[in-house]
Coordinates of C-alpha atoms in Angstrom, one line a residue:
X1 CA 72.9 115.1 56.5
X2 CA 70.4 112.5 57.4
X3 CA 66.7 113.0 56.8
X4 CA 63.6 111.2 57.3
X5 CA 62.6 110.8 53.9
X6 CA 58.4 109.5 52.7
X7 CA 59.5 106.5 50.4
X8 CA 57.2 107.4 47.3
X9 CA 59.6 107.6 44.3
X10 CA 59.0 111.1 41.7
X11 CA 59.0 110.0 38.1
X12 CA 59.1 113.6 37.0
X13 CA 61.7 116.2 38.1
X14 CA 59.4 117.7 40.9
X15 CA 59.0 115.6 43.8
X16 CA 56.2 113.9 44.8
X17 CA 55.7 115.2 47.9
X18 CA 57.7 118.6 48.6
X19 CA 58.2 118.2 52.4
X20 CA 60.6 115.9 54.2
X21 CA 58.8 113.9 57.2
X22 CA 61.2 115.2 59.5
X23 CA 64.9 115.4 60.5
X24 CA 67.4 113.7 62.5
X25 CA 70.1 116.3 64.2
X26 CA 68.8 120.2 64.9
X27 CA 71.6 121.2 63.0
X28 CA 70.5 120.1 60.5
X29 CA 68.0 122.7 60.0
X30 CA 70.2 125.4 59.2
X31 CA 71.8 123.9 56.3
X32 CA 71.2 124.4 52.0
X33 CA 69.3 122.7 49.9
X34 CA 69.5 118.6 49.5
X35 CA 69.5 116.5 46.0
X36 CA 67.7 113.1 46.6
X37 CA 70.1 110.9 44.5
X38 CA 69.3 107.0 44.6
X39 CA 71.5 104.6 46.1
X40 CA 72.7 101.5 45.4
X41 CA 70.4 98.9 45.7
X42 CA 71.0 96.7 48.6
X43 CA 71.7 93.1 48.5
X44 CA 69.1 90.5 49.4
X45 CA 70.1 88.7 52.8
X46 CA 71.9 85.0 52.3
X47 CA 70.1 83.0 55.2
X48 CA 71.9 79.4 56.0
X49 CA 69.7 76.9 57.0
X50 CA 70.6 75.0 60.7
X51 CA 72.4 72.2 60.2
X52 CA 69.5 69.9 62.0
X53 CA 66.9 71.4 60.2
X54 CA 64.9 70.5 57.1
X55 CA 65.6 71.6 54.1
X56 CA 62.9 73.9 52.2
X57 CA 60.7 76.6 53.4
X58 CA 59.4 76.6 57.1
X59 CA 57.3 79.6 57.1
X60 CA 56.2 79.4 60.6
X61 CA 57.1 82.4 63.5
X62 CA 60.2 79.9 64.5
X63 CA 61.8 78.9 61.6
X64 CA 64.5 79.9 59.8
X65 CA 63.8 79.7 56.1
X66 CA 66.7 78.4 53.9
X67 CA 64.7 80.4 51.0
X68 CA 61.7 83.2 51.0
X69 CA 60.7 82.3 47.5
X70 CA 57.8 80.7 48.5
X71 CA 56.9 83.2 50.4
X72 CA 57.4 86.1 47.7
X73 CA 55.5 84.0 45.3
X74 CA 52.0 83.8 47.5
X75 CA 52.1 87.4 48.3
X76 CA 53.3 89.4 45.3
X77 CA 50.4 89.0 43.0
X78 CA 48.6 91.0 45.9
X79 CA 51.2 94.0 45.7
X80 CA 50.5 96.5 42.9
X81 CA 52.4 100.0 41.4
X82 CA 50.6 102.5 41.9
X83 CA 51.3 105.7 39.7
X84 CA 49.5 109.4 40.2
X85 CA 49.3 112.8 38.4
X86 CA 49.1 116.1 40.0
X87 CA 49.3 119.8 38.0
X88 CA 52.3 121.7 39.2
X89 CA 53.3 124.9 38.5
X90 CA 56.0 124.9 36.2
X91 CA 59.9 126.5 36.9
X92 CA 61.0 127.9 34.1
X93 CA 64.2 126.0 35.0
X94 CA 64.2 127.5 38.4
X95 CA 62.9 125.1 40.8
X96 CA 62.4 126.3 44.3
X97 CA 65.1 124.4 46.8
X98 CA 63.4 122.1 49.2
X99 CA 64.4 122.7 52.9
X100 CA 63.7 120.1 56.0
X101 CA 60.2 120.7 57.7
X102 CA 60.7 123.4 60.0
X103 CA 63.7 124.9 58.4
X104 CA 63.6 128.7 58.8
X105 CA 64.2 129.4 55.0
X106 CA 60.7 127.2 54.5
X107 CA 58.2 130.1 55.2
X108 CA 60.5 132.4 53.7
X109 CA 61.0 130.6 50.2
X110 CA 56.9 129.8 50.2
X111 CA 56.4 133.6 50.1
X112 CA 58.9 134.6 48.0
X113 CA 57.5 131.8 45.5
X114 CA 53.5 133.2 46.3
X115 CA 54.6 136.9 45.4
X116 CA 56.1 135.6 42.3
X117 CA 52.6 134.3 41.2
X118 CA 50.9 137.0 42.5
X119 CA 53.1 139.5 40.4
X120 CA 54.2 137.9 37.2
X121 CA 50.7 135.6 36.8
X122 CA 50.2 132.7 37.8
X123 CA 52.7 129.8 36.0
X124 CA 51.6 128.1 33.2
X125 CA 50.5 124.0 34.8
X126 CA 51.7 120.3 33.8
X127 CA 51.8 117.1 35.1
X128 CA 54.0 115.5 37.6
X129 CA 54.1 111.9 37.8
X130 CA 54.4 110.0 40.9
X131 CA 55.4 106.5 41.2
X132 CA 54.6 104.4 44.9
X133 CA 53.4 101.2 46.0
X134 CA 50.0 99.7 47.5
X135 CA 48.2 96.1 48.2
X136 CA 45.1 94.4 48.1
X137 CA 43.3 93.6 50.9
X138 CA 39.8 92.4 49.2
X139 CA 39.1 90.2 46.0
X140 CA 36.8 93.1 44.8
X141 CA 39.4 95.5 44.0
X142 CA 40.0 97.4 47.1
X143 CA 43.9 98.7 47.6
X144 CA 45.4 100.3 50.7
X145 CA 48.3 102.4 50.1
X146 CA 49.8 105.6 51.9
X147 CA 48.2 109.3 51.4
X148 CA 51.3 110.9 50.3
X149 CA 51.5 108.8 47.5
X150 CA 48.2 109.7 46.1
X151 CA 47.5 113.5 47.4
X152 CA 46.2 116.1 45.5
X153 CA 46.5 113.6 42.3
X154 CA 44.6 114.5 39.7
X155 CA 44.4 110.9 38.3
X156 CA 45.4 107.6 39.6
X157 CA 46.3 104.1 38.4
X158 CA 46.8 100.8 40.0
X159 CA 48.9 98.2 37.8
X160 CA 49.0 94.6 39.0
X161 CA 52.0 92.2 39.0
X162 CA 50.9 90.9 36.1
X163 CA 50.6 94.7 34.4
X164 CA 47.0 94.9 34.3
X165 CA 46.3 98.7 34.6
X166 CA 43.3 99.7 35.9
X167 CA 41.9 103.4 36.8
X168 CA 41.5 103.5 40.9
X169 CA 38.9 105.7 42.4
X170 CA 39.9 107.3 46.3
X171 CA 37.5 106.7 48.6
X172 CA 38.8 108.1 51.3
X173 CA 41.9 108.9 53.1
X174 CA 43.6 109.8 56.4
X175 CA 46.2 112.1 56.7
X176 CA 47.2 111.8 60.3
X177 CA 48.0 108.2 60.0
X178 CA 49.4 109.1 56.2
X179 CA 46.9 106.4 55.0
X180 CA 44.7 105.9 51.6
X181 CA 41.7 103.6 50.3
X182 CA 41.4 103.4 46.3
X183 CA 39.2 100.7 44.6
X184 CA 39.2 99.3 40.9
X185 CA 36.8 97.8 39.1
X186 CA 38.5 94.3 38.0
X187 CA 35.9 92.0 35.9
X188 CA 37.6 89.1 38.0
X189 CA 38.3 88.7 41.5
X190 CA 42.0 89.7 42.6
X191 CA 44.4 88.5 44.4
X192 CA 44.3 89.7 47.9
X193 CA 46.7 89.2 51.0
X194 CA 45.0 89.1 54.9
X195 CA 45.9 91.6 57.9
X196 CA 48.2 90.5 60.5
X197 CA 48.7 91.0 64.0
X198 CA 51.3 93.9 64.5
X199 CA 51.5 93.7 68.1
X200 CA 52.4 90.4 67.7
X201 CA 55.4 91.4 65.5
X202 CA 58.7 91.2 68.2
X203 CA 62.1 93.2 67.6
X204 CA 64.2 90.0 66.0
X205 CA 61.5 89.1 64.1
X206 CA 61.7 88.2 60.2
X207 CA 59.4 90.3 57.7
X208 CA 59.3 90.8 54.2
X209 CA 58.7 93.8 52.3
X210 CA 57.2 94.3 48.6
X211 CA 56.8 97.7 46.5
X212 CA 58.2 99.5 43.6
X213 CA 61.5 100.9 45.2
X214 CA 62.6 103.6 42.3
X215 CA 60.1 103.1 39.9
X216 CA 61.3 99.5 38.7
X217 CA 58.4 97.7 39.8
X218 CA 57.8 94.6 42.2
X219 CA 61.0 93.7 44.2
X220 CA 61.3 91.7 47.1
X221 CA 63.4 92.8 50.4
X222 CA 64.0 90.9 53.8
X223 CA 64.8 92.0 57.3
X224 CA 63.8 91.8 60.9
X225 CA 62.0 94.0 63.0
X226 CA 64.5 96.5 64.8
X227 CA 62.0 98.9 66.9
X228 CA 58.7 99.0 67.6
X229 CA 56.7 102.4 68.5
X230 CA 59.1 104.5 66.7
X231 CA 58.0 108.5 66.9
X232 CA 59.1 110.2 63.6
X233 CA 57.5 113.2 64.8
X234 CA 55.0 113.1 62.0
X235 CA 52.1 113.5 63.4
X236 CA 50.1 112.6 66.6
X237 CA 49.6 109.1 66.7
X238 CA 52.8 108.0 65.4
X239 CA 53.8 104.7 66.8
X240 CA 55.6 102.9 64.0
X241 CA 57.2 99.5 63.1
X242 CA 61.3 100.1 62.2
X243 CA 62.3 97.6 60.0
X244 CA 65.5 96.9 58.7
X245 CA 64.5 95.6 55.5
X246 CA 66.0 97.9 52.6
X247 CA 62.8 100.2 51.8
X248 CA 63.4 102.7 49.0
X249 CA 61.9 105.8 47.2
X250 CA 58.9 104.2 45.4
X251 CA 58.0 101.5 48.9
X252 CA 55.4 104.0 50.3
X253 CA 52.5 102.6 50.0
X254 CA 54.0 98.6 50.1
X255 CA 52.8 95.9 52.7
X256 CA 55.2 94.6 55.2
X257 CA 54.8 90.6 55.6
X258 CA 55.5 88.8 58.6
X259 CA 56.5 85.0 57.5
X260 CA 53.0 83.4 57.8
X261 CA 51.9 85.7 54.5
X262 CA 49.8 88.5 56.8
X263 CA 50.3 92.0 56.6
X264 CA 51.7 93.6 59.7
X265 CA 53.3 97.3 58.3
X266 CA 52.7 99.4 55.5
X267 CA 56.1 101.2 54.6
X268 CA 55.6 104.6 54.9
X269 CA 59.2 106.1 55.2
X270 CA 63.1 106.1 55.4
X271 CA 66.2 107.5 57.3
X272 CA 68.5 108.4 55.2
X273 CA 71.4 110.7 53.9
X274 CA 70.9 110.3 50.2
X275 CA 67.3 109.0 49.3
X276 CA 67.8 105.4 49.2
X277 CA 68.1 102.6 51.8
X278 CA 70.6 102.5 55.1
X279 CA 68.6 99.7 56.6
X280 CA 66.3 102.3 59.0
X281 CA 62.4 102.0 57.7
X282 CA 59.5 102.2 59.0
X283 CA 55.8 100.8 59.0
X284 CA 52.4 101.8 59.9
X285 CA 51.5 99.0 62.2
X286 CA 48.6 96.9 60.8
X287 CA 46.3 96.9 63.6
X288 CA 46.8 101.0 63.5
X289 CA 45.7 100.7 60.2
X290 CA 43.0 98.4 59.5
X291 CA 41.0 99.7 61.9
X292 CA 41.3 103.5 60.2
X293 CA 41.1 101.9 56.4
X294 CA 38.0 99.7 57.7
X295 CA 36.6 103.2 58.2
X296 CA 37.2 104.3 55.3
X297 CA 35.8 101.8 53.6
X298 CA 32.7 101.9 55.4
X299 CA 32.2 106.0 55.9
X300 CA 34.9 107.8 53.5
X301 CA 36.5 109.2 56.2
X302 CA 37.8 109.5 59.8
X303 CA 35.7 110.1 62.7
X304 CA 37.7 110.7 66.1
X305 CA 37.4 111.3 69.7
X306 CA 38.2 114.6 71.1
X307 CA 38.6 115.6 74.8
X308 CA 40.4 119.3 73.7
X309 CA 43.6 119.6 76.1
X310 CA 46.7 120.7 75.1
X311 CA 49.2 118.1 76.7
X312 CA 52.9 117.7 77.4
X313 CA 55.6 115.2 78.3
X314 CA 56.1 114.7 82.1
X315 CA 60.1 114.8 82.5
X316 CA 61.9 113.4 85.8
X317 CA 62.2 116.6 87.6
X318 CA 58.3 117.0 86.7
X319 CA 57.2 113.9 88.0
X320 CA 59.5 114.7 91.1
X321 CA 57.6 117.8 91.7
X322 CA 54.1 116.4 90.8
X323 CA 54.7 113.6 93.2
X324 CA 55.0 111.0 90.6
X325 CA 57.4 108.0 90.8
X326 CA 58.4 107.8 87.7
X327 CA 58.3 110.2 84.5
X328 CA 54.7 108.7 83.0
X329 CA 51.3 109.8 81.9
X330 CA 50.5 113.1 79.7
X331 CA 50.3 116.7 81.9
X332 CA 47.6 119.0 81.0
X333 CA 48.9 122.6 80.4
X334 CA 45.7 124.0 78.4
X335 CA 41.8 123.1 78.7
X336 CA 39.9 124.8 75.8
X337 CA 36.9 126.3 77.9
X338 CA 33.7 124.8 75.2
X339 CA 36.0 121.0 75.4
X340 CA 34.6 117.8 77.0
X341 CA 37.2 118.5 79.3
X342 CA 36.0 121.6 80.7
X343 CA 32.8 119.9 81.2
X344 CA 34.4 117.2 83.5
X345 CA 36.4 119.2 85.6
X346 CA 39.3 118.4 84.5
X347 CA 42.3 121.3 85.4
X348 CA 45.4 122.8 84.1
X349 CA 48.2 120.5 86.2
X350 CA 46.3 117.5 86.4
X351 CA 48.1 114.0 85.0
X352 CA 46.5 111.5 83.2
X353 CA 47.4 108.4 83.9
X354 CA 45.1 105.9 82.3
X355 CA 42.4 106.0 79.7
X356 CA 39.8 103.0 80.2
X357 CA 42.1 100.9 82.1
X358 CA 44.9 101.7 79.5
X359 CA 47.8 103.2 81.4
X360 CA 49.5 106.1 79.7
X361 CA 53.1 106.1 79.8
X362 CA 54.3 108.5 78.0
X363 CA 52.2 111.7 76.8
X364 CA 51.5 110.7 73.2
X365 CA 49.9 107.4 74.3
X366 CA 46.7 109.9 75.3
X367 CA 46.3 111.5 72.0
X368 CA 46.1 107.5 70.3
X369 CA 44.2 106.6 73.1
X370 CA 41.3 109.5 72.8
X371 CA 41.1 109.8 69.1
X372 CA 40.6 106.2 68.9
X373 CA 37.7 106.4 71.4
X374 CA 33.9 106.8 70.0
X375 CA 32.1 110.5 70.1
X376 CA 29.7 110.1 72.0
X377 CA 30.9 107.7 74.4
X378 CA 31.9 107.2 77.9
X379 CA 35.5 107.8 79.1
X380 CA 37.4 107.3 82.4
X381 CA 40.4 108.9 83.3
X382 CA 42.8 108.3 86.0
X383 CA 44.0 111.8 86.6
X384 CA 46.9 112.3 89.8
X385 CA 45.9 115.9 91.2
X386 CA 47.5 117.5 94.0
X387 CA 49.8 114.5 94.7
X388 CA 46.3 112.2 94.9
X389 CA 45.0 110.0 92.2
X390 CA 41.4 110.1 91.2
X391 CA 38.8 108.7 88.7
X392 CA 36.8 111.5 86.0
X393 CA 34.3 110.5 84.2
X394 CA 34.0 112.5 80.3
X395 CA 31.9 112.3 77.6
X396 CA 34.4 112.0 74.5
X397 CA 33.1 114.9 71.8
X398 CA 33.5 115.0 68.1
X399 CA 37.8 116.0 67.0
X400 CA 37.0 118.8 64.3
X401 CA 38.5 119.0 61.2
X402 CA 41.0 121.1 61.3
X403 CA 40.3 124.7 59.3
X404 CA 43.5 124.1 57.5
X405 CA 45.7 121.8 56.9
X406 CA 49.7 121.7 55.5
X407 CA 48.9 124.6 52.7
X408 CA 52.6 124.5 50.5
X409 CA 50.6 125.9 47.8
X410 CA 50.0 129.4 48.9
X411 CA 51.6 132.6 51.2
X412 CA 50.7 132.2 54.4
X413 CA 47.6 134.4 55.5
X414 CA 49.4 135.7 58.7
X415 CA 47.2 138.1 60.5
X416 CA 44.1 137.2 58.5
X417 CA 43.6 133.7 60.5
X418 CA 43.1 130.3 59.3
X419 CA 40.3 130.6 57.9
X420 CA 38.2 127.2 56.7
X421 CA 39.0 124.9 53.9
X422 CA 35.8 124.9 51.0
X423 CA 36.9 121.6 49.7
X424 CA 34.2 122.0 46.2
X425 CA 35.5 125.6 45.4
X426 CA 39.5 124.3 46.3
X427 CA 39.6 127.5 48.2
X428 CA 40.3 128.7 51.8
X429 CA 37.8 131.1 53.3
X430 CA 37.6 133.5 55.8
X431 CA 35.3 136.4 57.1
X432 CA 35.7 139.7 57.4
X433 CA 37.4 140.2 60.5
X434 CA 39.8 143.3 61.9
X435 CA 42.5 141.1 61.0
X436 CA 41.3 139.6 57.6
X437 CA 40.9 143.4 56.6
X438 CA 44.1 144.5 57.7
X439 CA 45.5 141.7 55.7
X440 CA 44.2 142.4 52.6
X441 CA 44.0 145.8 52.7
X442 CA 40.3 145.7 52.9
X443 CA 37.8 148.6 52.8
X444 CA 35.4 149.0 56.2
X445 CA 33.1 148.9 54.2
X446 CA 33.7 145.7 52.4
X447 CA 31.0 142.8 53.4
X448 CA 31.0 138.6 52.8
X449 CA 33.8 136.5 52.8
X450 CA 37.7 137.5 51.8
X451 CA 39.0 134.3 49.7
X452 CA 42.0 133.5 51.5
X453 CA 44.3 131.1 49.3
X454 CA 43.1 128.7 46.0
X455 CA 44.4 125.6 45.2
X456 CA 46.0 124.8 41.7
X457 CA 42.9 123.3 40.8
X458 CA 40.6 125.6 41.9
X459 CA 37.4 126.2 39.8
X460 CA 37.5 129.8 41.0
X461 CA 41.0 130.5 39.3
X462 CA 39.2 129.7 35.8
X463 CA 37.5 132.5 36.5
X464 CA 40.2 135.2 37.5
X465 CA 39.3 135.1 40.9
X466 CA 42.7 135.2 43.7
X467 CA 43.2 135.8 47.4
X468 CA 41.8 138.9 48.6
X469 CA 39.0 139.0 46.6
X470 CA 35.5 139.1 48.4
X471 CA 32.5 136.8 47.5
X472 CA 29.9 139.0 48.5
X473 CA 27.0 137.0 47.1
X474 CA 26.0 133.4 46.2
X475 CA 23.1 132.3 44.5
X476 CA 20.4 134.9 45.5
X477 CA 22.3 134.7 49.6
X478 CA 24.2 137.9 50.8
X479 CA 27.1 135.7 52.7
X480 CA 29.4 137.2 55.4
X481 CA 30.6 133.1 56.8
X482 CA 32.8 130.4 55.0
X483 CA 30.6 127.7 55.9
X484 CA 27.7 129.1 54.3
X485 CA 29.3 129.4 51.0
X486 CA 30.6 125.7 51.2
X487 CA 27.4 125.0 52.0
X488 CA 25.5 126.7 48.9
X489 CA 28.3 124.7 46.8
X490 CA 27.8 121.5 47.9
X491 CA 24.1 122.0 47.3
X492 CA 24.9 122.9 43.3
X493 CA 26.5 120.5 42.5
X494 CA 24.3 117.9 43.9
X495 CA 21.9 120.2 41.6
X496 CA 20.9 119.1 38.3
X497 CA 22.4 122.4 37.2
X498 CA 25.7 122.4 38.9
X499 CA 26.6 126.2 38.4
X500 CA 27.1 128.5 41.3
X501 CA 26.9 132.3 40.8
X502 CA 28.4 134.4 42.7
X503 CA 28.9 138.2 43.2
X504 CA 32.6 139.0 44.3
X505 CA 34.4 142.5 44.8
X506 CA 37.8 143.6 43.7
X507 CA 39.6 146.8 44.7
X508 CA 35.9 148.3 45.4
X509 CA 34.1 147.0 42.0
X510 CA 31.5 144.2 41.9
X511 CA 31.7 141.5 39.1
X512 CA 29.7 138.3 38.5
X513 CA 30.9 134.9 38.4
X514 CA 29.6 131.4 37.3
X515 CA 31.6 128.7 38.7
X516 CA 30.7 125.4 37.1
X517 CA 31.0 122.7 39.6
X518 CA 30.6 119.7 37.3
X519 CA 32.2 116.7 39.0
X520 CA 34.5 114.7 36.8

């Protein structure tokens, strides 16, 4: 079967990241349980040199280099390792099979594995290694690598080519664009390597890509550029680089090079049937990413435009009936009534065709196209309705984080809702709604907040606390919303006293917490 595979490379028997990016072939959906076995590395390509051209290296866009070890030797100081730790639960033996996202024996297996914790205690924790692949893009210590290769780690190190090790701090990351930030303190300046122009980078193309396929540390592959704007169907501004240089398990994370030295990809992940290369890779484009890591280097995270429709893709007999003459732009089938949208008049049917001059051909150009605008700012849309094409003026809002994201950690809450995500407490929240006491089998009588799901690492598990418990008091607050208790927590631990009490409720009886919020 093939699979769309991240290429971060587990050093531990639990993989680095449990779920697959996606997969090729519906069938494929239905079938058991697949072993990630390494393949065979693949040869590096054997380029001849014309026969009326120099010899050496002509690292220009037009040559054809006899050798790229010129090449390899200017950039490769800049590539680093990067290795990660993350608690996991452990198996007793029995590890829990990993299915293809969207496989209908997921959901099932994630709450078959939640009632097992919630009945026999929650498994004893250890550390799983992670092994991936980064760069650096400033002589004071700052590295870029992908978030998958880095989430929910407990501790993080970058080694340089030279083995250096140093401790990285995250300063931020993105996971819609699967992208990370880390900086080390190096008492000397390091070597760094400069973005490049990715829409600059044409299928046929040379490029060079550098990580730490399989945990061996820095190797050297070459290839051309096979596709560009590639949809993996990972998330909504996908718009990748394939490459057809071999990228492995352990590449996340690793620059692409174009022949000039410049970054123009970060490898990110693979096709494949068996976990190592077929030739089908792909890369964040650079100029996708410099402009989100340049963010997160100046604000620690990601601040996006949102005009709050739900979209889809116009198909030929759509465009036929919209009066279109060709399948293009993004339909709107959903307004959400408090949205930007609303405010601008725009309807359920209308067509966007361009955003600030910048047609939209296909309906997941929009979602890149908005998110990338400013809040705040003025937008125009070119919107066909009713067979006739006119100009709407919007006032791009704020994208809001979204209450949860990908939870693999926990049963899903089902009725209960979403709930909101209390980042300091490692908790998911949620008030007292019909729902949320349905749920959890909740009294009528019971008041604050029902604790939805906890991370591993969860300061309230230390103190016996699990989902369906209510926090009915914080500090000297009665609380009946999320926010307010995220709130309270982020205020202690600012605190010189960094310890938040709380009141919380349990099958009808009241207990008192103190959840120390120390940061590390």
């Amino acid at each position: 079967m093939t699979q769309i595979l991240p290429a971060n490379a587990p050093k531990s028997p639990e993989p680095s990241r449990s779920r697959l990016f996606a997969t090729v072939g519906r069938a494929a959906l239905f079938m058991g349980a697949l072993a990630i076995v390494p393949s065979a590395l693949s040869l590096a390509h054997v380029v001849e040199a014309k026969a009326d051209q120099p010899a050496g290296n002509q690292l220009t866009d037009q040559a054809r280099p006899v050798s790229f070890a010129d090449l390899a030797a200017k950039v490769s100081p800049a590539v680093v390792n990067i290795s990660s730790s993350r608690k996991v639960a452990e198996s007793d033996g029995q590890e829990m099979p990993q299915f293809p996202k969207g496989s209908p024996f997921e959901d099932f297996f994630k709450q078959f594995e939640e009632q097992q914790r919630q009945g026999n205690g929650r498994k004893p924790m250890h550390k799983a290694m992670s092994l991936g692949s980064g760069f650096v893009i400033d002589p004071t210590g700052y590295v870029v690598t992908n978030n998958h290769v880095i989430e929910e780690s407990t501790d993080i190190t970058v080694t340089l080519a030279d083995g250096t090790e140093y401790p990285a701090k995250l300063i931020g990351t993105d996971p819609k664009t699967d992208l990370a930030l880390l900086k080390v303190e190096a008492k000397k300046p390091l070597p760094s390597v400069p973005w490049g122009d990715s829409d600059k980078a044409r299928v046929g193309d040379w490029v060079m890509a550098v990580g730490n396929p399989f945990g061996l540390g820095g190797s050297v592959t070459t290839g051309i550029v096979s596709a560009r704007s590639r949809d993996i169907h990972e998330g909504p501004f996908d718009d990748f680089l394939q490459i057809d240089a071999a990228i492995n398990q352990g590449n996340s994370g690793g620059p692409t090079f174009d022949m000039n030295g410049n970054v123009v990809g970060i490898n990110t992940a693979i096709v494949s049937p068996s976990g190592g290369s077929v030739g089908i890779g792909f890369a964040i484009p650079s100029n996708l990413a410099k402009t989100v890591v340049a963010e997160l280097r100046d604000k620690g995270s990601i601040e996006r435009g949102w005009l709050g429709v739900e979209i889809q893709q116009v198909t030929p007999d759509l465009a036929k009936g919209l009066g279109l003459d060709e399948p293009k732009g993004a339909l709107i089938a959903n307004i959400d009534p408090t949205s930007p949208a609303a405010k601008a008049d725009l309807k359920s049917g209308d067509v966007v065709l361009a955003f600030n001059g910048t047609k939209v051909m296909e309906m997941r150009d929009l979602p890149r196209l908005v998110a990338s605008a400013d809040p705040g700012s003025k937008a125009t849309l070119d919107v066909l309705r009713e067979g006739h094409e006119k100009e709407i003026t919007v006032e791009i809002g704020k994208l809001k984080p979204e209450a949860v994201a990908s939870n693999d950690n926990g049963q899903s809450d089902g009725d209960a809702g979403d709930g909101s995500e209390s980042a300091v407490l490692g908790a998911r929240l949620a008030a007292l709604t019909p729902e949320a006491r349905q749920a959890f089998n909740l009294d009528d009588n019971a008041k604050g907040v029902v604790i939805v799901d906890l991370k591993d690492d969860s300061p309230l598990i230390d103190q016996g606390l699990k989902p369906g418990d209510v926090i009915e008091r914080v500090g000297n607050s009665n609380v009946t919303d999320p926010a307010e208790i995220t709130r309270l927590a982020e205020a202690a631990q600012k605190s010189d006293r960094p310890v938040l009490v709380m009141q919380v409720s349990r099958d009808g009886r009241d207990h008192f917490i103190a959840v120390n919020l120390k940061q590390a």
